[in-house]
Amino acid sequence: MHDVIIRPLTEADVAAVHEIESLCFPMPWSEASIRHDITENVAARWLALCEDGRLVAYAGMWLIIDEAHVTNVAVHPSFRRKGYGEAIVRALMQLAQDTCMGLITLEVRRSNAGAQALYHKVGFLDVGYRKRYYEDNKEDALIMYCQFAGQPGDGAEE
């Protein structure tokens, strides 16, 4: 049995996050960009998922007025297929709700069927595309969002 916790990311986690970023993405954020987002960006919120004390997944978002925009989600390749991706995304969604966001949105590569399946599983809907969004190969991004029940704009108060 593994001890798994989800906690806020700290500046001490930057190197571990950058390592996972580099393993998972063709255009990873730099350590400086990650550090800046964690320490200087008042709109940023990041979570870490740790197994037995080791950071193995993380997720970040920006809170903009009443919307949360997911910036990063990654699970170390050696720790996939354990439900950690779903756990960190659900925790990020809960944090967005707890901070009174009405919805959460993200972009994902059109070719990333695994991530899309995860986002659909936790309640995201496809809403459009951003043409040639990714700089490395000019791939389109699928825009997805999830509106939270009981938040302004969900129709519940009408």
PDB file of C-alpha atoms in Angstrom:
ATOM      1  CA  MET A   1       0.000   0.000   0.000  1.00  0.00           C
ATOM      2  CA  HIS A   2       1.375   3.388  -0.983  1.00  0.00           C
ATOM      3  CA  ASP A   3       0.958   6.627   0.923  1.00  0.00           C
ATOM      4  CA  VAL A   4      -0.535   9.090  -1.589  1.00  0.00           C
ATOM      5  CA  ILE A   5      -1.224  12.730  -0.784  1.00  0.00           C
ATOM      6  CA  ILE A   6      -2.224  15.782  -2.800  1.00  0.00           C
ATOM      7  CA  ARG A   7      -0.888  19.092  -1.540  1.00  0.00           C
ATOM      8  CA  PRO A   8      -0.085  22.589  -2.794  1.00  0.00           C
ATOM      9  CA  LEU A   9       3.072  22.786  -4.871  1.00  0.00           C
ATOM     10  CA  THR A  10       5.987  24.698  -3.333  1.00  0.00           C
ATOM     11  CA  GLU A  11       9.134  26.289  -4.688  1.00  0.00           C
ATOM     12  CA  ALA A  12      11.060  23.257  -3.401  1.00  0.00           C
ATOM     13  CA  ASP A  13       9.126  21.133  -5.937  1.00  0.00           C
ATOM     14  CA  VAL A  14      10.266  23.059  -9.030  1.00  0.00           C
ATOM     15  CA  ALA A  15      13.070  20.660 -10.057  1.00  0.00           C
ATOM     16  CA  ALA A  16      10.801  17.605  -9.738  1.00  0.00           C
ATOM     17  CA  VAL A  17       8.043  19.309 -11.730  1.00  0.00           C
ATOM     18  CA  HIS A  18      10.500  20.325 -14.435  1.00  0.00           C
ATOM     19  CA  GLU A  19      11.805  16.750 -14.647  1.00  0.00           C
ATOM     20  CA  ILE A  20       8.281  15.431 -15.243  1.00  0.00           C
ATOM     21  CA  GLU A  21       7.520  18.310 -17.678  1.00  0.00           C
ATOM     22  CA  SER A  22      10.605  17.331 -19.689  1.00  0.00           C
ATOM     23  CA  LEU A  23       9.586  13.669 -19.778  1.00  0.00           C
ATOM     24  CA  CYS A  24       5.992  14.394 -20.798  1.00  0.00           C
ATOM     25  CA  PHE A  25       5.992  17.342 -23.189  1.00  0.00           C
ATOM     26  CA  PRO A  26       7.858  18.274 -26.379  1.00  0.00           C
ATOM     27  CA  MET A  27       7.948  21.923 -25.243  1.00  0.00           C
ATOM     28  CA  PRO A  28       8.297  21.803 -21.433  1.00  0.00           C
ATOM     29  CA  TRP A  29       8.055  24.870 -19.256  1.00  0.00           C
ATOM     30  CA  SER A  30      11.467  26.006 -18.006  1.00  0.00           C
ATOM     31  CA  GLU A  31      12.339  25.800 -14.326  1.00  0.00           C
ATOM     32  CA  ALA A  32      12.317  29.607 -14.258  1.00  0.00           C
ATOM     33  CA  SER A  33       8.786  29.733 -15.705  1.00  0.00           C
ATOM     34  CA  ILE A  34       7.519  27.140 -13.231  1.00  0.00           C
ATOM     35  CA  ARG A  35       9.183  28.932 -10.311  1.00  0.00           C
ATOM     36  CA  HIS A  36       7.748  32.284 -11.425  1.00  0.00           C
ATOM     37  CA  ASP A  37       4.246  30.847 -11.735  1.00  0.00           C
ATOM     38  CA  ILE A  38       4.406  29.278  -8.271  1.00  0.00           C
ATOM     39  CA  THR A  39       6.006  32.217  -6.459  1.00  0.00           C
ATOM     40  CA  GLU A  40       4.977  35.365  -8.361  1.00  0.00           C
ATOM     41  CA  ASN A  41       1.743  34.725 -10.265  1.00  0.00           C
ATOM     42  CA  VAL A  42      -1.106  35.587  -7.888  1.00  0.00           C
ATOM     43  CA  ALA A  43      -3.601  33.930 -10.265  1.00  0.00           C
ATOM     44  CA  ALA A  44      -1.753  30.586 -10.297  1.00  0.00           C
ATOM     45  CA  ARG A  45      -2.658  27.559  -8.206  1.00  0.00           C
ATOM     46  CA  TRP A  46      -0.632  24.329  -8.457  1.00  0.00           C
ATOM     47  CA  LEU A  47      -1.100  20.942  -6.807  1.00  0.00           C
ATOM     48  CA  ALA A  48       1.349  18.091  -6.330  1.00  0.00           C
ATOM     49  CA  LEU A  49       0.474  14.412  -6.001  1.00  0.00           C
ATOM     50  CA  CYS A  50       3.087  12.525  -4.015  1.00  0.00           C
ATOM     51  CA  GLU A  51       3.485   8.777  -3.609  1.00  0.00           C
ATOM     52  CA  ASP A  52       5.549   7.775  -0.569  1.00  0.00           C
ATOM     53  CA  GLY A  53       6.928  11.317  -0.418  1.00  0.00           C
ATOM     54  CA  ARG A  54       7.967  11.503  -4.090  1.00  0.00           C
ATOM     55  CA  LEU A  55       6.269  14.029  -6.372  1.00  0.00           C
ATOM     56  CA  VAL A  56       4.884  11.938  -9.249  1.00  0.00           C
ATOM     57  CA  ALA A  57       2.120  14.147 -10.707  1.00  0.00           C
ATOM     58  CA  TYR A  58       1.135  17.777 -10.727  1.00  0.00           C
ATOM     59  CA  ALA A  59      -1.480  20.120 -12.117  1.00  0.00           C
ATOM     60  CA  GLY A  60      -1.698  23.877 -12.388  1.00  0.00           C
ATOM     61  CA  MET A  61      -4.309  26.470 -13.275  1.00  0.00           C
ATOM     62  CA  TRP A  62      -4.828  30.191 -13.420  1.00  0.00           C
ATOM     63  CA  LEU A  63      -7.877  31.769 -11.773  1.00  0.00           C
ATOM     64  CA  ILE A  64      -9.159  34.538 -14.035  1.00  0.00           C
ATOM     65  CA  ILE A  65     -12.219  36.425 -12.754  1.00  0.00           C
ATOM     66  CA  ASP A  66     -14.697  33.512 -12.420  1.00  0.00           C
ATOM     67  CA  GLU A  67     -12.970  30.967 -14.678  1.00  0.00           C
ATOM     68  CA  ALA A  68     -10.158  28.531 -14.012  1.00  0.00           C
ATOM     69  CA  HIS A  69      -7.807  27.815 -16.904  1.00  0.00           C
ATOM     70  CA  VAL A  70      -5.743  24.621 -16.632  1.00  0.00           C
ATOM     71  CA  THR A  71      -2.135  25.282 -17.597  1.00  0.00           C
ATOM     72  CA  ASN A  72      -0.433  21.959 -16.863  1.00  0.00           C
ATOM     73  CA  VAL A  73      -1.299  18.382 -15.952  1.00  0.00           C
ATOM     74  CA  ALA A  74       1.287  15.614 -15.973  1.00  0.00           C
ATOM     75  CA  VAL A  75       2.004  12.235 -14.412  1.00  0.00           C
ATOM     76  CA  HIS A  76       5.520  10.798 -14.392  1.00  0.00           C
ATOM     77  CA  PRO A  77       5.592   8.042 -17.054  1.00  0.00           C
ATOM     78  CA  SER A  78       6.671   5.442 -14.471  1.00  0.00           C
ATOM     79  CA  PHE A  79       3.597   6.179 -12.336  1.00  0.00           C
ATOM     80  CA  ARG A  80       0.846   6.114 -14.946  1.00  0.00           C
ATOM     81  CA  ARG A  81      -2.176   3.769 -14.952  1.00  0.00           C
ATOM     82  CA  LYS A  82      -2.646   4.173 -11.182  1.00  0.00           C
ATOM     83  CA  GLY A  83      -5.458   6.736 -11.298  1.00  0.00           C
ATOM     84  CA  TYR A  84      -3.133   9.609 -10.389  1.00  0.00           C
ATOM     85  CA  GLY A  85      -4.086  11.694 -13.426  1.00  0.00           C
ATOM     86  CA  GLU A  86      -7.743  11.500 -12.505  1.00  0.00           C
ATOM     87  CA  ALA A  87      -7.000  12.199  -8.840  1.00  0.00           C
ATOM     88  CA  ILE A  88      -4.944  15.337  -9.541  1.00  0.00           C
ATOM     89  CA  VAL A  89      -7.467  16.678 -12.088  1.00  0.00           C
ATOM     90  CA  ARG A  90     -10.381  16.101  -9.698  1.00  0.00           C
ATOM     91  CA  ALA A  91      -8.436  17.845  -6.924  1.00  0.00           C
ATOM     92  CA  LEU A  92      -7.721  20.791  -9.230  1.00  0.00           C
ATOM     93  CA  MET A  93     -11.406  20.979 -10.159  1.00  0.00           C
ATOM     94  CA  GLN A  94     -12.365  20.937  -6.474  1.00  0.00           C
ATOM     95  CA  LEU A  95      -9.888  23.728  -5.755  1.00  0.00           C
ATOM     96  CA  ALA A  96     -11.433  25.766  -8.584  1.00  0.00           C
ATOM     97  CA  GLN A  97     -14.907  25.227  -7.127  1.00  0.00           C
ATOM     98  CA  ASP A  98     -13.683  26.051  -3.622  1.00  0.00           C
ATOM     99  CA  THR A  99     -12.384  29.390  -4.922  1.00  0.00           C
ATOM    100  CA  CYS A 100     -15.794  30.204  -6.485  1.00  0.00           C
ATOM    101  CA  MET A 101     -14.867  29.627 -10.114  1.00  0.00           C
ATOM    102  CA  GLY A 102     -17.899  29.051 -12.346  1.00  0.00           C
ATOM    103  CA  LEU A 103     -16.113  26.834 -14.840  1.00  0.00           C
ATOM    104  CA  ILE A 104     -12.784  25.295 -15.702  1.00  0.00           C
ATOM    105  CA  THR A 105     -11.299  25.176 -19.193  1.00  0.00           C
ATOM    106  CA  LEU A 106      -8.234  23.793 -20.945  1.00  0.00           C
ATOM    107  CA  GLU A 107      -6.632  23.035 -24.292  1.00  0.00           C
ATOM    108  CA  VAL A 108      -5.354  19.579 -25.199  1.00  0.00           C
ATOM    109  CA  ARG A 109      -3.662  18.281 -28.322  1.00  0.00           C
ATOM    110  CA  ARG A 110      -6.143  16.780 -30.772  1.00  0.00           C
ATOM    111  CA  SER A 111      -3.905  13.695 -30.937  1.00  0.00           C
ATOM    112  CA  ASN A 112      -3.884  13.157 -27.157  1.00  0.00           C
ATOM    113  CA  ALA A 113      -6.779  10.722 -26.923  1.00  0.00           C
ATOM    114  CA  GLY A 114      -5.744   9.492 -23.472  1.00  0.00           C
ATOM    115  CA  ALA A 115      -5.910  12.954 -21.904  1.00  0.00           C
ATOM    116  CA  GLN A 116      -9.195  13.689 -23.681  1.00  0.00           C
ATOM    117  CA  ALA A 117     -10.695  10.462 -22.309  1.00  0.00           C
ATOM    118  CA  LEU A 118      -9.624  11.455 -18.794  1.00  0.00           C
ATOM    119  CA  TYR A 119     -11.104  14.939 -19.132  1.00  0.00           C
ATOM    120  CA  HIS A 120     -14.377  13.513 -20.505  1.00  0.00           C
ATOM    121  CA  LYS A 121     -14.495  11.059 -17.584  1.00  0.00           C
ATOM    122  CA  VAL A 122     -14.344  13.882 -15.038  1.00  0.00           C
ATOM    123  CA  GLY A 123     -16.996  15.974 -16.793  1.00  0.00           C
ATOM    124  CA  PHE A 124     -15.298  18.129 -19.426  1.00  0.00           C
ATOM    125  CA  LEU A 125     -17.067  18.792 -22.737  1.00  0.00           C
ATOM    126  CA  ASP A 126     -15.546  19.573 -26.146  1.00  0.00           C
ATOM    127  CA  VAL A 127     -16.343  23.139 -27.182  1.00  0.00           C
ATOM    128  CA  GLY A 128     -14.070  23.975 -30.106  1.00  0.00           C
ATOM    129  CA  TYR A 129     -10.587  24.048 -31.562  1.00  0.00           C
ATOM    130  CA  ARG A 130      -7.653  26.402 -31.663  1.00  0.00           C
ATOM    131  CA  LYS A 131      -6.061  25.986 -35.083  1.00  0.00           C
ATOM    132  CA  ARG A 132      -2.289  25.399 -35.168  1.00  0.00           C
ATOM    133  CA  TYR A 133      -2.080  26.083 -31.405  1.00  0.00           C
ATOM    134  CA  TYR A 134       1.043  24.080 -30.583  1.00  0.00           C
ATOM    135  CA  GLU A 135       4.261  25.707 -31.746  1.00  0.00           C
ATOM    136  CA  ASP A 136       6.350  22.540 -32.049  1.00  0.00           C
ATOM    137  CA  ASN A 137       4.264  20.869 -34.768  1.00  0.00           C
ATOM    138  CA  LYS A 138       1.390  23.315 -35.418  1.00  0.00           C
ATOM    139  CA  GLU A 139      -1.138  20.770 -34.129  1.00  0.00           C
ATOM    140  CA  ASP A 140      -4.632  21.991 -33.339  1.00  0.00           C
ATOM    141  CA  ALA A 141      -5.816  22.124 -29.730  1.00  0.00           C
ATOM    142  CA  LEU A 142      -9.185  20.848 -28.604  1.00  0.00           C
ATOM    143  CA  ILE A 143     -10.817  23.331 -26.225  1.00  0.00           C
ATOM    144  CA  MET A 144     -12.652  21.639 -23.357  1.00  0.00           C
ATOM    145  CA  TYR A 145     -14.561  23.015 -20.393  1.00  0.00           C
ATOM    146  CA  CYS A 146     -16.598  21.958 -17.395  1.00  0.00           C
ATOM    147  CA  GLN A 147     -19.176  24.206 -15.750  1.00  0.00           C
ATOM    148  CA  PHE A 148     -19.687  23.692 -12.038  1.00  0.00           C
ATOM    149  CA  ALA A 149     -23.199  23.118 -10.689  1.00  0.00           C
ATOM    150  CA  GLY A 150     -24.387  25.718  -8.225  1.00  0.00           C
ATOM    151  CA  GLN A 151     -22.032  28.386  -9.550  1.00  0.00           C
ATOM    152  CA  PRO A 152     -23.120  31.656 -11.189  1.00  0.00           C
ATOM    153  CA  GLY A 153     -24.139  31.158 -14.800  1.00  0.00           C
ATOM    154  CA  ASP A 154     -25.052  27.469 -14.576  1.00  0.00           C
ATOM    155  CA  GLY A 155     -28.769  28.148 -14.886  1.00  0.00           C
ATOM    156  CA  ALA A 156     -29.533  26.722 -11.427  1.00  0.00           C
ATOM    157  CA  GLU A 157     -30.600  30.061 -10.034  1.00  0.00           C
ATOM    158  CA  GLU A 158     -33.121  30.761 -12.776  1.00  0.00           C
TER     159      GLU A 158
END
